[in-house]
Short mmCIF file of C-alpha atoms in Angstrom, two decimals:
data_model
loop_
_atom_site.label_atom_id
_atom_site.label_comp_id
_atom_site.label_asym_id
_atom_site.label_seq_id
_atom_site.Cartn_x
_atom_site.Cartn_y
_atom_site.Cartn_z
CA UNK P 11 -21.45 -44.13 26.05
CA UNK P 12 -22.05 -44.20 22.68
CA UNK P 13 -25.81 -43.52 23.88
CA UNK P 14 -24.68 -40.49 25.69
CA UNK P 15 -22.35 -39.12 22.63
CA UNK P 16 -24.77 -39.30 20.06
CA UNK P 17 -26.95 -36.84 22.56
CA UNK P 18 -24.23 -34.37 23.08
CA UNK P 19 -23.22 -35.07 19.02
CA UNK P 20 -24.65 -31.18 17.80
CA UNK P 21 -21.56 -30.13 19.62
CA UNK P 22 -18.83 -32.77 18.96
CA UNK P 23 -17.24 -30.41 16.27
CA UNK P 24 -17.47 -27.50 18.24
CA UNK P 25 -15.05 -28.98 20.21
CA UNK P 26 -12.81 -30.34 17.86
CA UNK P 27 -13.03 -26.97 16.24
CA UNK P 28 -11.77 -24.84 19.57
CA UNK P 29 -8.90 -27.95 20.37
CA UNK P 30 -7.73 -27.58 16.52
CA UNK P 31 -6.81 -24.10 16.37
CA UNK P 32 -5.32 -24.05 20.02
CA UNK P 33 -3.27 -26.88 18.90
CA UNK P 34 -2.43 -25.21 15.67
CA UNK P 35 -1.22 -22.29 18.33
CA UNK P 36 0.36 -24.32 20.99
CA UNK P 37 2.23 -27.01 17.86
CA UNK P 38 3.71 -23.81 16.20
CA UNK P 39 5.95 -24.03 19.95
CA UNK P 40 6.21 -26.83 21.06
CA UNK P 41 6.20 -29.77 17.70
CA UNK P 42 2.43 -30.48 16.16
CA UNK P 43 3.01 -33.68 18.03
CA UNK P 44 4.53 -33.03 21.42
CA UNK P 45 1.53 -34.14 23.64
CA UNK P 46 1.65 -30.57 25.51
CA UNK P 47 0.53 -29.09 22.68
CA UNK P 48 -2.21 -31.66 22.54
CA UNK P 49 -2.82 -31.36 26.12
CA UNK P 50 -2.52 -27.56 26.54
CA UNK P 51 -4.88 -27.32 23.68
CA UNK P 52 -7.39 -29.39 26.13
CA UNK P 53 -6.77 -27.40 29.05
CA UNK P 54 -6.52 -24.30 27.64
CA UNK P 55 -10.81 -25.49 25.78
CA UNK P 56 -11.26 -25.53 29.71
CA UNK P 57 -10.35 -22.45 30.91
CA UNK P 58 -12.27 -21.08 28.50
CA UNK P 59 -15.60 -22.47 28.47
CA UNK P 60 -14.68 -21.78 32.38
CA UNK P 61 -14.91 -18.39 31.13
CA UNK P 62 -18.21 -18.68 29.93
CA UNK P 63 -19.93 -19.89 33.08
CA UNK P 64 -18.32 -17.31 34.87
CA UNK P 65 -22.15 -16.19 35.02
CA UNK P 66 -23.28 -19.28 35.15
CA UNK P 67 -21.08 -19.85 38.40
CA UNK P 68 -21.82 -16.15 40.78
CA UNK P 69 -25.97 -17.12 39.43
CA UNK P 70 -24.72 -20.84 41.74
CA UNK P 71 -22.89 -18.86 44.86
CA UNK P 72 -26.41 -17.03 45.13
CA UNK P 73 -28.46 -19.84 44.70
CA UNK P 74 -26.36 -21.76 47.24
CA UNK P 75 -26.65 -18.55 50.07
CA UNK P 76 -30.43 -18.62 49.59
CA UNK P 77 -30.20 -22.13 50.03
CA UNK P 78 -28.87 -21.58 53.36
CA UNK P 79 -29.94 -18.56 54.27
CA UNK P 80 -33.83 -20.56 53.73
CA UNK P 81 -32.61 -23.48 56.13
CA UNK P 82 -34.41 -22.45 59.35
CA UNK P 83 -36.84 -21.96 57.80
CA UNK P 84 -37.41 -25.54 55.59
CA UNK P 85 -36.50 -26.79 59.07
CA UNK P 86 -39.59 -25.24 60.35
CA UNK P 87 -41.93 -26.74 57.98
CA UNK P 88 -40.16 -30.39 58.13
CA UNK P 89 -41.21 -30.44 61.73
CA UNK P 90 -44.75 -28.43 61.35
CA UNK P 91 -45.89 -30.72 58.18
CA UNK P 92 -43.94 -34.28 59.15
CA UNK P 93 -46.47 -36.02 59.07
CA UNK P 94 -47.67 -34.48 55.81
CA UNK P 95 -45.43 -35.03 53.02
CA UNK P 96 -47.93 -33.44 50.69
CA UNK P 97 -48.32 -30.52 52.05
CA UNK P 98 -44.79 -30.11 52.99
CA UNK P 99 -43.26 -30.30 50.00
CA UNK P 100 -46.69 -27.55 48.93
CA UNK P 101 -45.58 -25.58 51.72
CA UNK P 102 -41.53 -25.57 50.70
CA UNK P 103 -42.20 -24.81 46.63
CA UNK P 104 -43.69 -22.10 48.08
CA UNK P 105 -41.60 -20.65 50.14
CA UNK P 106 -39.05 -21.07 47.09
CA UNK P 107 -41.53 -19.25 45.11
CA UNK P 108 -41.76 -16.27 47.67
CA UNK P 109 -37.83 -15.72 47.88
CA UNK P 110 -36.63 -16.35 44.50
CA UNK P 111 -35.16 -19.63 45.39
CA UNK P 112 -33.68 -22.65 42.76
CA UNK P 113 -32.96 -25.62 44.83
CA UNK P 114 -31.22 -26.78 41.40
CA UNK P 115 -29.34 -23.38 40.92
CA UNK P 116 -26.29 -24.65 42.41
CA UNK P 117 -26.22 -27.81 39.51
CA UNK P 118 -26.09 -25.57 36.66
CA UNK P 119 -22.54 -24.97 36.66
CA UNK P 120 -21.45 -29.04 35.92
CA UNK P 121 -25.06 -29.61 33.68
CA UNK P 122 -23.44 -26.25 31.61
CA UNK P 123 -20.55 -28.58 31.00
CA UNK P 124 -21.56 -32.07 30.23
CA UNK P 125 -21.68 -30.99 26.81
CA UNK P 126 -17.97 -30.78 26.83
CA UNK P 127 -17.22 -33.19 28.23
CA UNK P 128 -18.71 -35.78 26.54
CA UNK P 129 -18.34 -34.14 23.50
CA UNK P 130 -14.26 -34.51 24.66
CA UNK P 131 -14.42 -38.26 25.90
CA UNK P 132 -16.54 -39.17 21.92
CA UNK P 133 -13.24 -37.12 19.92
CA UNK P 134 -11.13 -39.18 22.30
CA UNK P 135 -12.92 -41.91 22.06
CA UNK P 136 -12.23 -42.08 18.90
CA UNK P 137 -8.32 -40.96 18.56
CA UNK P 138 -7.94 -43.69 20.36
CA UNK P 139 -9.28 -45.96 17.80
CA UNK P 140 -7.79 -44.39 14.60
CA UNK P 141 -11.28 -42.96 13.43
CA UNK P 142 -12.01 -39.17 12.26
CA UNK P 143 -14.24 -37.08 13.79
CA UNK P 144 -15.59 -33.74 13.19
CA UNK P 145 -12.33 -31.26 11.98
CA UNK P 146 -10.01 -33.65 12.13
CA UNK P 147 -8.62 -35.49 9.88
CA UNK P 148 -6.68 -38.09 9.89
CA UNK P 149 -2.95 -36.51 9.80
CA UNK P 150 -4.32 -34.63 12.96
CA UNK P 151 -5.90 -37.82 14.99
CA UNK P 152 -2.19 -39.99 14.19
CA UNK P 153 -0.86 -37.22 15.84
CA UNK P 154 -2.99 -36.69 18.56
CA UNK P 155 -2.66 -40.54 18.96
CA UNK P 156 0.48 -40.52 19.33
CA UNK P 157 1.19 -37.42 21.21
CA UNK P 158 2.29 -38.43 25.53
CA UNK P 159 1.50 -36.69 28.09
CA UNK P 160 3.80 -38.08 30.44
CA UNK P 161 4.57 -41.16 28.62
CA UNK P 162 1.17 -42.37 28.21
CA UNK P 163 -0.82 -41.56 25.12
CA UNK P 164 -4.38 -39.29 25.62
CA UNK P 165 -6.27 -41.27 24.17
CA UNK P 166 -4.54 -44.08 26.71
CA UNK P 167 -7.17 -45.30 29.79
CA UNK P 168 -5.71 -47.12 33.28
CA UNK P 169 -7.90 -50.34 32.61
CA UNK P 170 -6.63 -50.96 28.99
CA UNK P 171 -4.99 -53.29 28.05
CA UNK P 172 -1.40 -53.75 27.16
CA UNK P 173 -1.25 -55.11 23.49
CA UNK P 174 -3.80 -51.50 23.13
CA UNK P 175 -1.32 -49.49 24.91
CA UNK P 176 1.18 -50.87 23.13
CA UNK P 177 -0.80 -49.99 20.12
CA UNK P 178 -0.55 -46.77 20.86
CA UNK P 179 3.56 -46.74 21.63
CA UNK P 180 3.40 -46.31 25.40
CA UNK P 181 3.68 -49.03 27.94
CA UNK P 182 1.63 -50.50 30.40
CA UNK P 183 3.70 -49.02 33.78
CA UNK P 184 3.57 -45.79 32.17
CA UNK P 185 0.15 -45.25 31.67
CA UNK P 186 -0.72 -47.12 35.30
CA UNK P 187 1.32 -44.50 36.48
CA UNK P 188 0.64 -41.41 34.72
CA UNK P 189 -3.23 -42.72 35.29
CA UNK P 190 -2.72 -42.96 38.97
CA UNK P 191 -2.12 -40.15 39.77
CA UNK P 192 -3.76 -37.98 37.98
CA UNK P 193 -6.61 -39.52 38.92
CA UNK P 194 -6.19 -38.94 42.86
CA UNK P 195 -4.09 -35.04 42.54
CA UNK P 196 -8.27 -35.40 40.51
CA UNK P 197 -10.19 -36.23 43.36
CA UNK P 198 -8.02 -35.03 46.31
CA UNK P 199 -8.63 -31.24 43.98
CA UNK P 200 -12.65 -33.18 44.66
CA UNK P 201 -11.96 -33.42 48.28
CA UNK P 202 -10.27 -30.08 49.38
CA UNK P 203 -13.30 -27.66 47.46
CA UNK P 204 -15.88 -29.05 48.92
CA UNK P 205 -14.38 -29.45 52.19
CA UNK P 206 -12.89 -25.75 51.75
CA UNK P 207 -16.40 -24.46 51.46
CA UNK P 208 -17.44 -26.17 54.71
CA UNK P 209 -14.70 -26.26 56.92
CA UNK P 210 -15.28 -21.93 55.42
CA UNK P 211 -17.75 -20.12 53.90
CA UNK P 212 -21.07 -21.96 54.97
CA UNK P 213 -23.28 -20.25 57.88
CA UNK P 214 -21.91 -21.76 61.64
CA UNK P 215 -25.77 -20.95 63.38
CA UNK P 216 -26.97 -23.10 60.67
CA UNK P 217 -27.46 -26.59 62.00
CA UNK P 218 -29.49 -28.62 59.65
CA UNK P 219 -29.82 -32.32 57.85
CA UNK P 220 -27.99 -29.88 54.45
CA UNK P 221 -25.14 -29.37 55.99
CA UNK P 222 -24.95 -32.90 57.61
CA UNK P 223 -25.89 -34.07 53.33
CA UNK P 224 -22.99 -31.15 52.22
CA UNK P 225 -20.74 -33.17 54.34
CA UNK P 226 -21.20 -36.64 52.82
CA UNK P 227 -21.31 -35.67 49.48
CA UNK P 228 -17.66 -34.24 50.49
CA UNK P 229 -16.50 -37.55 50.99
CA UNK P 230 -18.66 -39.75 47.91
CA UNK P 231 -17.86 -37.71 45.24
CA UNK P 232 -13.99 -37.54 45.64
CA UNK P 233 -14.74 -41.81 45.46
CA UNK P 234 -17.73 -42.14 42.62
CA UNK P 235 -14.32 -39.54 40.82
CA UNK P 236 -11.53 -42.07 41.25
CA UNK P 237 -14.14 -44.90 40.23
CA UNK P 238 -15.40 -42.99 36.70
CA UNK P 239 -11.81 -41.78 36.49
CA UNK P 240 -9.49 -45.17 35.61
CA UNK P 241 -12.62 -45.70 32.54
CA UNK P 242 -11.12 -42.04 31.51
CA UNK P 243 -8.60 -41.31 29.46
CA UNK P 244 -5.56 -39.42 29.97
CA UNK P 245 -7.03 -36.38 27.74
CA UNK P 246 -9.82 -36.57 29.97
CA UNK P 247 -8.15 -36.56 33.34
CA UNK P 248 -6.66 -33.62 32.12
CA UNK P 249 -9.84 -31.74 30.72
CA UNK P 250 -11.77 -33.18 34.69
CA UNK P 251 -8.60 -31.82 36.51
CA UNK P 252 -8.11 -28.66 34.56
CA UNK P 253 -11.49 -27.66 35.64
CA UNK P 254 -11.22 -28.96 39.55
CA UNK P 255 -8.65 -27.01 39.64
CA UNK P 256 -9.99 -24.02 38.36
CA UNK P 257 -13.22 -24.12 40.45
CA UNK P 258 -11.13 -24.46 43.98
CA UNK P 259 -9.53 -21.09 42.46
CA UNK P 260 -13.17 -19.51 42.16
CA UNK P 261 -13.66 -21.28 44.78
CA UNK P 262 -10.86 -19.89 46.65
CA UNK P 263 -11.24 -16.17 45.60
CA UNK P 264 -15.76 -16.17 46.64
CA UNK P 265 -14.62 -17.09 49.39
CA UNK P 266 -12.14 -14.76 50.48
CA UNK P 267 -13.48 -11.66 48.71
CA UNK P 268 -17.22 -12.27 48.84
CA UNK P 269 -17.94 -14.54 52.14
CA UNK P 270 -21.15 -16.08 53.09
CA UNK P 271 -22.36 -14.20 56.13
CA UNK P 272 -22.51 -16.19 59.96
CA UNK P 273 -19.05 -17.67 57.56
CA UNK P 274 -15.53 -17.97 59.63
CA UNK P 275 -14.72 -16.95 56.08
CA UNK P 276 -16.67 -14.20 56.69
CA UNK P 277 -14.58 -13.38 60.71
CA UNK P 278 -11.29 -13.35 58.19
CA UNK P 279 -12.69 -11.30 55.73
CA UNK P 280 -13.65 -8.31 58.32
CA UNK P 281 -10.86 -8.81 60.33
CA UNK P 282 -7.96 -7.74 57.52
CA UNK P 283 -10.85 -4.84 56.24
CA UNK P 284 -10.32 -4.59 60.81
CA UNK P 285 -6.37 -3.97 60.93
CA UNK P 286 -6.46 -1.83 56.74
CA UNK P 287 -9.66 0.51 58.56
CA UNK P 288 -7.28 1.41 61.38
CA UNK P 289 -3.80 1.05 59.42
CA UNK P 290 -5.17 4.04 57.29
CA UNK P 291 -7.76 6.03 59.16
CA UNK P 292 -10.73 4.82 56.06
CA UNK P 293 -11.52 2.66 53.63
CA UNK P 294 -10.56 2.29 50.11
CA UNK P 295 -11.78 -0.24 47.45
CA UNK P 296 -15.29 0.02 46.04
CA UNK P 297 -15.52 -3.82 47.32
CA UNK P 298 -14.95 -2.91 50.84
CA UNK P 299 -17.16 0.62 50.86
CA UNK P 300 -20.33 -1.93 49.45
CA UNK P 301 -19.28 -4.51 52.78
CA UNK P 302 -19.40 -2.21 54.78
CA UNK P 303 -22.29 -0.31 54.01
CA UNK P 304 -24.19 -3.83 53.36
CA UNK P 305 -23.28 -3.80 57.78
CA UNK P 306 -24.46 -0.24 58.10
CA UNK P 307 -27.69 -0.72 56.57
CA UNK P 308 -28.08 -3.96 58.82
CA UNK P 309 -28.68 -2.55 61.89
CA UNK P 310 -30.03 -4.92 65.16
CA UNK P 311 -30.03 -7.84 62.41
CA UNK P 312 -26.11 -8.19 62.07
CA UNK P 313 -24.54 -11.50 63.07
CA UNK P 314 -22.68 -11.53 65.71
CA UNK P 315 -19.47 -10.92 63.59
CA UNK P 316 -20.51 -7.79 62.05
CA UNK P 317 -21.35 -6.44 65.65
CA UNK P 318 -17.93 -7.72 66.47
CA UNK P 319 -16.35 -5.95 63.41
CA UNK P 320 -19.02 -3.16 64.50
CA UNK P 321 -17.41 -2.87 67.93
CA UNK P 322 -13.28 -2.98 67.15
CA UNK P 323 -13.87 -0.77 64.46
CA UNK P 324 -15.85 2.02 67.85
CA UNK P 325 -12.37 0.59 70.05
CA UNK P 326 -9.86 1.95 67.38
CA UNK P 327 -11.72 5.75 67.81
CA UNK P 328 -14.29 4.95 63.99
CA UNK P 329 -17.51 4.84 62.57
CA UNK P 330 -18.79 3.00 60.79
CA UNK P 331 -21.38 5.38 57.62
CA UNK P 332 -23.91 4.21 55.59
CA UNK P 333 -21.23 5.35 52.39
CA UNK P 334 -19.54 2.59 53.90
CA UNK P 335 -17.12 4.59 54.92
CA UNK P 336 -15.99 4.74 57.76
CA UNK P 337 -14.57 8.36 60.13
CA UNK P 338 -13.56 9.03 63.67
CA UNK P 339 -15.88 8.50 65.67
CA UNK P 340 -14.89 11.82 67.07
CA UNK P 341 -16.26 13.46 64.34
CA UNK P 342 -18.83 12.46 63.96
CA UNK P 343 -19.30 12.97 68.10
CA UNK P 344 -18.88 15.93 67.00
CA UNK P 345 -21.42 16.18 64.73
CA UNK P 346 -23.98 14.85 67.26
CA UNK P 347 -23.28 17.48 70.04
CA UNK P 348 -23.03 20.77 67.05
CA UNK P 349 -27.38 19.06 65.74
CA UNK P 350 -27.62 18.95 69.01
CA UNK P 351 -26.73 22.39 70.82
CA UNK P 352 -28.32 23.92 67.69
CA UNK P 353 -30.92 23.04 68.09
CA UNK P 354 -30.89 23.57 72.14
CA UNK P 355 -30.46 26.92 71.68
CA UNK P 356 -33.40 27.14 68.53
CA UNK P 357 -35.62 25.73 71.42
CA UNK P 358 -34.10 28.36 74.00
CA UNK P 359 -36.58 31.26 75.55
CA UNK P 360 -35.23 34.79 75.19
CA UNK P 361 -32.92 35.69 78.41
CA UNK P 362 -35.50 39.33 80.72
CA UNK P 363 -33.61 41.96 81.96
CA UNK P 364 -32.77 41.88 85.63
CA UNK P 365 -35.87 45.68 84.91
CA UNK P 366 -38.35 43.38 82.98
CA UNK P 367 -38.35 40.40 85.42
CA UNK P 368 -38.53 43.12 88.45
CA UNK P 369 -41.91 44.57 87.21
CA UNK P 370 -45.20 42.61 87.43
CA UNK P 371 -46.80 41.63 84.91
CA UNK P 372 -50.03 42.77 83.89
CA UNK P 373 -53.42 41.03 83.97
CA UNK P 374 -54.99 40.07 80.85
CA UNK P 375 -57.89 42.73 80.41
CA UNK P 376 -61.71 40.88 81.23
CA UNK P 377 -64.09 41.04 79.01
#
């Protein structure tokens, strides 16, 4: 771990500086030696990092959806070149290039967080050993070392010996209870986040090995977190639990407001949108109008959920328009009838009088 920490030492000072700034703020409220002051400083560090990573999160969503949309084509390539792995790989790379999809984009938020995670781990490890690091002087190190969250020092670990925990001024029972609860919460939040994604925000019409892989990861990741968690200091567990809860809430918002086409979440979203449109007689909100406009623009390429939405609107006497608004079907029909009537009137020949009809037409003179 010292080798890994050394690789990320360039960010240790900024991370320690941010923690100290937050600590000075919370210390004025809870007291400088309070576990709440130090714990909330770590939580605030996570929130600050995750806010900065929102653009990467948006890229992750787009990349994940792009990969889901490519699954049928990828499966066709695998079946077509199942005996030629090199050609299969070349065709896959060609497909990624043509569609502008990067499979690694879905890992960007985790990769971007890694330096902060290891820097924080290194900071807490030095605090546990009573060593200064970054901008943390000896006074701050001693304060953080004695700070406790529900009786567990922020530098203590589940696997620490009773002597080491006693040196931090706590009991082994308190440390193990607090760390065990946090590890369970961390693993459960990771499992729920992945489960929410698989059950609600995946195109149900696509059945590929990629989906089976994602389902398998839903069970593997929580186990990995649980095994690694027993070696994490309490402060790191606070960090990771906070980032898991943030991810869960962020993903929940995206699923509710911008679901994957063809997913269960899209069905639920369009059901809410239909109720909104029928109760107000119109679509309010730029995001909702954008969704309706996108569905209208798809035309015959709409999925079953989108077709059901358009049909349901029609049954309620409403018609979706290209600009994302909805109008009463009678108005759309009247406009159509008026246009047809105008065209018919323009094409109808001028009516002859009775005398004109009775007068025989003169033959054309022969040349």
